[in-house]
Amino acid sequence: MNESGLAQQLLNLIGGKQNINQVWHCATRLRFTLKDRAKVPKDKIEAFDGVITVVEASGQFQVVIGNNVGDVYHEVVKLEPSLSEGETSGETAAQGKMTFKSAFNSLLTFISGVFTPFLGAMAGAGILKGLLSLAVVMGWLTAKSGAYQIWWAAADGIFYFLPIALAFTAAKQLKVNQFVSMAIAAAMVSPGIVALGAKATTIDFFGIPVVPANYTATVLPILLVVVVQKFLEPVFNKLWHESVRNIMAPLCLLVVIVPLTLIVVGPISATVSSWLATAIVSLNKSVPILAGLVLGGFWQVIVIFGVHWALVPVMMNNIAQNGTDLMMPILLPAVLSQAGAALAVFLRTRDAKMKSLAGSSTITALFGITEPTIYGITLKLKKPFYLACVAGAVGGMIVAISGAGANAAALVSVLSLPTFIGKGFGLSVVGDVVAFALGTVLTYFFGGINAGAKAKTAPSANSEPGEVLAAPVKGVLVPLTGLADEVFASETMGKGVAIVPENGMVKAPVAGVIRLLYPTGHAIGIQSDKGSEILIHIGIDTVNLKGKHFQPLVAQGQHVEIGTPLVQFDHEAIEKEGYESTVMMIVTNSDQYQIATLGQGATDDRPVMTLA
């Protein structure tokens, strides 16, 4: 299914903008906050082609898509423009009783919504910083060369002016004037204030002594400032008549909040930041093995529950306060151990679909995107996930002992290694290699990768097949592997047949229950009474027709018999629209059967496949 089709189906099952408070995306997930979770059929969304899994955590309904999540998100916004990133659609759901859990979930939602929009830019800039550090260490560049200075500006800009970026996204989350928030942040990092902060020069504000701090690259101060703006902005909006509100309310906010920030908010957040950074550094210095064990072993568990967002500001704060962060290097073994486990699955599995997914997931995990690996491979098989956590814990302890730190924020991956150059770098690399190798070896030998696979033997000539599938439509039977669509031709979704239709009536090939019926009518899923899972897809890319030329004749959940009419379609009109009308019948749980295709050529309700 292409991105536009997936976006349409997601909106349909979630309930459209009427049931969505917010939607945004991170590196691999579409993240929804919903008004009524009970209305959403999680199992049906998980069955979509293009959806790896669905996770519910931190008060969010998270649809794991993979690397093309941004494309799916943009298609969602095209269909519902009001659902732009981080914004709400309509009135938010009624607030229930405030509990610690709901408050914590709201905090995580806020933090993730603040950081995710520019996480890619920040990660890229962090990697560039690391590569520049490597270039200086290797003697390829000098810090005074023009190339270094230009590239350093490109790498450092997003971090130096981080409060401005955070102001924009935080204001969007809290629904206050984003440009006023940015103006306040710009004042905090203006050259004059930065110069005063560097010299610790005390200035006077109507008799109140003010010691400006350095707010460049900081996180907590601007977040607190936007929270203050959330309370003050409605007051000033009510104070002024609408004819001058757009000018006078921002004026009042700047006059009040900027001094308040420098006098109160900034010093408080700076103190909290300093305490927090000191606590993290102290733990790593006093009991490094414990820090490595916990972070290396349980980081991916933290990611699953979405709680990792609470630690992102902490890591960035450590860099702002101390110049380095000791947590990020410890997290790399947790990432690499999952990549190693996926590699072991790729090497050992006998399932073609799993092998393909494991191969691609290994690569994406090495580059820091572990969700497809976790949800599609290791957690799905269970043992590989647990063994990878063990490997991550061992590697994490080695890295923690090394004392290595990151000098720039970056997506934790092999590309972030240059940002760790400095004290303990060599030993930290040893920890990374150990985590990857141990994750591979443990999973390969003890992961139970093929334990659930059925031993398959070719059926004898006289054996009765476990199930017979009739042709879903009259036409000419052709090999599935000859289709122009790579997904079907590669049999990634499962084995099956293709039929060039002679009429426009699709009938049930087996007796079973309609488990999936696309509103567009171009695809239908059946679970047979004997357990096979069958997808009938009419045409290639016909989801783009948005239901035109298709008429579903059954309802989801309905039980059908062999030959029951399912969908009526106009194959000639579809072809005139420029689409192929070939009908594909796929057994999506093919790995559970020995499948035989019964010939080719003309077919009319005769058996075309057997499952044993």
Short mmCIF file of N, CA, C and O in Angstrom, two decimals, residues 136-185:
data_model
loop_
_atom_site.label_atom_id
_atom_site.label_comp_id
_atom_site.label_asym_id
_atom_site.label_seq_id
_atom_site.Cartn_x
_atom_site.Cartn_y
_atom_site.Cartn_z
N VAL A 136 39.89 17.04 12.79
CA VAL A 136 40.95 17.77 13.48
C VAL A 136 41.93 16.80 14.13
O VAL A 136 43.15 16.96 14.04
N VAL A 137 41.38 15.76 14.78
CA VAL A 137 42.24 14.76 15.44
C VAL A 137 43.14 14.05 14.42
O VAL A 137 44.33 13.80 14.68
N MET A 138 42.61 13.76 13.24
CA MET A 138 43.37 13.04 12.21
C MET A 138 44.28 13.97 11.40
O MET A 138 45.06 13.51 10.58
N GLY A 139 44.17 15.27 11.64
CA GLY A 139 45.01 16.22 10.92
C GLY A 139 44.52 16.58 9.54
O GLY A 139 45.26 17.18 8.74
N TRP A 140 43.28 16.23 9.22
CA TRP A 140 42.74 16.55 7.90
C TRP A 140 42.36 18.02 7.78
O TRP A 140 42.40 18.59 6.70
N LEU A 141 41.96 18.63 8.91
CA LEU A 141 41.60 20.03 8.95
C LEU A 141 42.21 20.66 10.21
O LEU A 141 42.54 19.95 11.17
N THR A 142 42.32 21.96 10.21
CA THR A 142 42.69 22.68 11.43
C THR A 142 41.53 23.56 11.84
O THR A 142 40.70 23.95 11.00
N ALA A 143 41.46 23.89 13.12
CA ALA A 143 40.35 24.68 13.64
C ALA A 143 40.33 26.09 13.06
O ALA A 143 39.30 26.78 13.15
N LYS A 144 41.46 26.52 12.47
CA LYS A 144 41.52 27.86 11.91
C LYS A 144 41.25 27.90 10.42
O LYS A 144 41.18 28.97 9.82
N SER A 145 41.11 26.73 9.79
CA SER A 145 40.88 26.70 8.34
C SER A 145 39.48 27.19 8.01
O SER A 145 38.54 27.06 8.81
N GLY A 146 39.35 27.74 6.82
CA GLY A 146 38.05 28.26 6.40
C GLY A 146 36.99 27.19 6.30
O GLY A 146 35.83 27.40 6.71
N ALA A 147 37.34 26.01 5.79
CA ALA A 147 36.37 24.93 5.65
C ALA A 147 35.85 24.50 7.02
O ALA A 147 34.64 24.29 7.20
N TYR A 148 36.77 24.40 7.99
CA TYR A 148 36.35 24.01 9.34
C TYR A 148 35.38 25.04 9.93
O TYR A 148 34.34 24.68 10.50
N GLN A 149 35.70 26.30 9.80
CA GLN A 149 34.87 27.36 10.40
C GLN A 149 33.47 27.40 9.77
O GLN A 149 32.48 27.60 10.46
N ILE A 150 33.43 27.20 8.45
CA ILE A 150 32.12 27.22 7.78
C ILE A 150 31.28 26.02 8.20
O ILE A 150 30.11 26.14 8.54
N TRP A 151 31.92 24.84 8.17
CA TRP A 151 31.18 23.64 8.56
C TRP A 151 30.84 23.64 10.06
O TRP A 151 29.82 23.10 10.46
N TRP A 152 31.71 24.24 10.87
CA TRP A 152 31.41 24.32 12.30
C TRP A 152 30.19 25.21 12.54
O TRP A 152 29.34 24.91 13.39
N ALA A 153 30.07 26.29 11.78
CA ALA A 153 28.89 27.15 11.89
C ALA A 153 27.63 26.37 11.51
O ALA A 153 26.59 26.50 12.17
N ALA A 154 27.75 25.53 10.45
CA ALA A 154 26.61 24.72 10.04
C ALA A 154 26.23 23.72 11.12
O ALA A 154 25.05 23.46 11.35
N ALA A 155 27.24 23.17 11.81
CA ALA A 155 26.98 22.16 12.83
C ALA A 155 26.52 22.77 14.15
O ALA A 155 25.69 22.20 14.86
N ASP A 156 27.06 23.94 14.49
CA ASP A 156 26.82 24.51 15.82
C ASP A 156 25.59 25.40 15.88
O ASP A 156 25.05 25.65 16.96
N GLY A 157 25.14 25.88 14.71
CA GLY A 157 24.05 26.86 14.71
C GLY A 157 22.79 26.40 15.43
O GLY A 157 22.24 27.12 16.27
N ILE A 158 22.35 25.17 15.13
CA ILE A 158 21.10 24.68 15.73
C ILE A 158 21.23 24.54 17.23
O ILE A 158 20.28 24.73 17.98
N PHE A 159 22.45 24.24 17.73
CA PHE A 159 22.65 24.10 19.17
C PHE A 159 22.80 25.46 19.85
O PHE A 159 22.26 25.67 20.93
N TYR A 160 23.53 26.36 19.23
CA TYR A 160 23.72 27.70 19.80
C TYR A 160 22.37 28.40 19.98
O TYR A 160 22.09 29.00 21.03
N PHE A 161 21.55 28.29 18.93
CA PHE A 161 20.24 28.96 18.97
C PHE A 161 19.11 27.98 19.33
O PHE A 161 17.95 28.20 18.97
N LEU A 162 19.46 26.91 20.02
CA LEU A 162 18.47 25.90 20.39
C LEU A 162 17.25 26.48 21.12
O LEU A 162 16.12 26.06 20.86
N PRO A 163 17.42 27.45 22.03
CA PRO A 163 16.23 28.01 22.70
C PRO A 163 15.19 28.57 21.73
O PRO A 163 13.99 28.50 21.99
N ILE A 164 15.64 29.10 20.59
CA ILE A 164 14.68 29.66 19.63
C ILE A 164 13.87 28.54 18.98
O ILE A 164 12.65 28.65 18.83
N ALA A 165 14.55 27.45 18.59
CA ALA A 165 13.84 26.32 18.00
C ALA A 165 12.87 25.71 19.02
O ALA A 165 11.72 25.38 18.69
N LEU A 166 13.33 25.56 20.25
CA LEU A 166 12.47 25.00 21.30
C LEU A 166 11.29 25.92 21.59
O LEU A 166 10.18 25.45 21.88
N ALA A 167 11.52 27.22 21.53
CA ALA A 167 10.43 28.17 21.77
C ALA A 167 9.31 27.98 20.76
O ALA A 167 8.12 27.99 21.12
N PHE A 168 9.68 27.77 19.50
CA PHE A 168 8.69 27.61 18.45
C PHE A 168 7.85 26.35 18.66
O PHE A 168 6.62 26.39 18.63
N THR A 169 8.53 25.21 18.89
CA THR A 169 7.79 23.95 19.02
C THR A 169 7.05 23.86 20.35
O THR A 169 5.95 23.31 20.41
N ALA A 170 7.62 24.41 21.42
CA ALA A 170 6.94 24.38 22.72
C ALA A 170 5.69 25.26 22.68
O ALA A 170 4.63 24.89 23.21
N ALA A 171 5.80 26.42 22.04
CA ALA A 171 4.63 27.31 21.91
C ALA A 171 3.54 26.65 21.10
O ALA A 171 2.34 26.81 21.38
N LYS A 172 3.94 25.87 20.08
CA LYS A 172 2.96 25.16 19.27
C LYS A 172 2.23 24.12 20.10
O LYS A 172 1.02 23.93 19.98
N GLN A 173 2.99 23.43 20.98
CA GLN A 173 2.38 22.43 21.84
C GLN A 173 1.42 23.06 22.85
O GLN A 173 0.34 22.52 23.10
N LEU A 174 1.79 24.20 23.41
CA LEU A 174 0.97 24.84 24.44
C LEU A 174 -0.01 25.86 23.87
O LEU A 174 -0.76 26.49 24.62
N LYS A 175 0.02 26.02 22.55
CA LYS A 175 -0.95 26.88 21.85
C LYS A 175 -0.88 28.33 22.32
O LYS A 175 -1.89 28.94 22.68
N VAL A 176 0.33 28.85 22.31
CA VAL A 176 0.52 30.28 22.56
C VAL A 176 1.21 30.87 21.34
O VAL A 176 1.61 30.14 20.43
N ASN A 177 1.33 32.18 21.32
CA ASN A 177 1.91 32.86 20.16
C ASN A 177 3.36 32.43 19.96
O ASN A 177 4.25 32.74 20.75
N GLN A 178 3.61 31.68 18.87
CA GLN A 178 4.93 31.11 18.64
C GLN A 178 5.99 32.17 18.38
O GLN A 178 7.14 32.02 18.81
N PHE A 179 5.60 33.25 17.74
CA PHE A 179 6.60 34.25 17.37
C PHE A 179 6.96 35.13 18.56
O PHE A 179 8.09 35.62 18.64
N VAL A 180 6.05 35.29 19.49
CA VAL A 180 6.40 35.96 20.74
C VAL A 180 7.38 35.08 21.52
O VAL A 180 8.36 35.58 22.09
N SER A 181 7.11 33.79 21.56
CA SER A 181 8.03 32.86 22.24
C SER A 181 9.42 32.92 21.62
O SER A 181 10.44 32.93 22.32
N MET A 182 9.47 32.97 20.29
CA MET A 182 10.76 33.04 19.62
C MET A 182 11.46 34.37 19.91
O MET A 182 12.70 34.41 20.07
N ALA A 183 10.69 35.46 20.01
CA ALA A 183 11.28 36.77 20.32
C ALA A 183 11.90 36.76 21.71
O ALA A 183 12.98 37.32 21.93
N ILE A 184 11.21 36.11 22.66
CA ILE A 184 11.75 36.01 24.03
C ILE A 184 13.03 35.18 24.02
O ILE A 184 14.04 35.55 24.65
N ALA A 185 13.01 34.04 23.30
CA ALA A 185 14.20 33.19 23.21
C ALA A 185 15.35 33.93 22.55
O ALA A 185 16.52 33.81 22.96
#
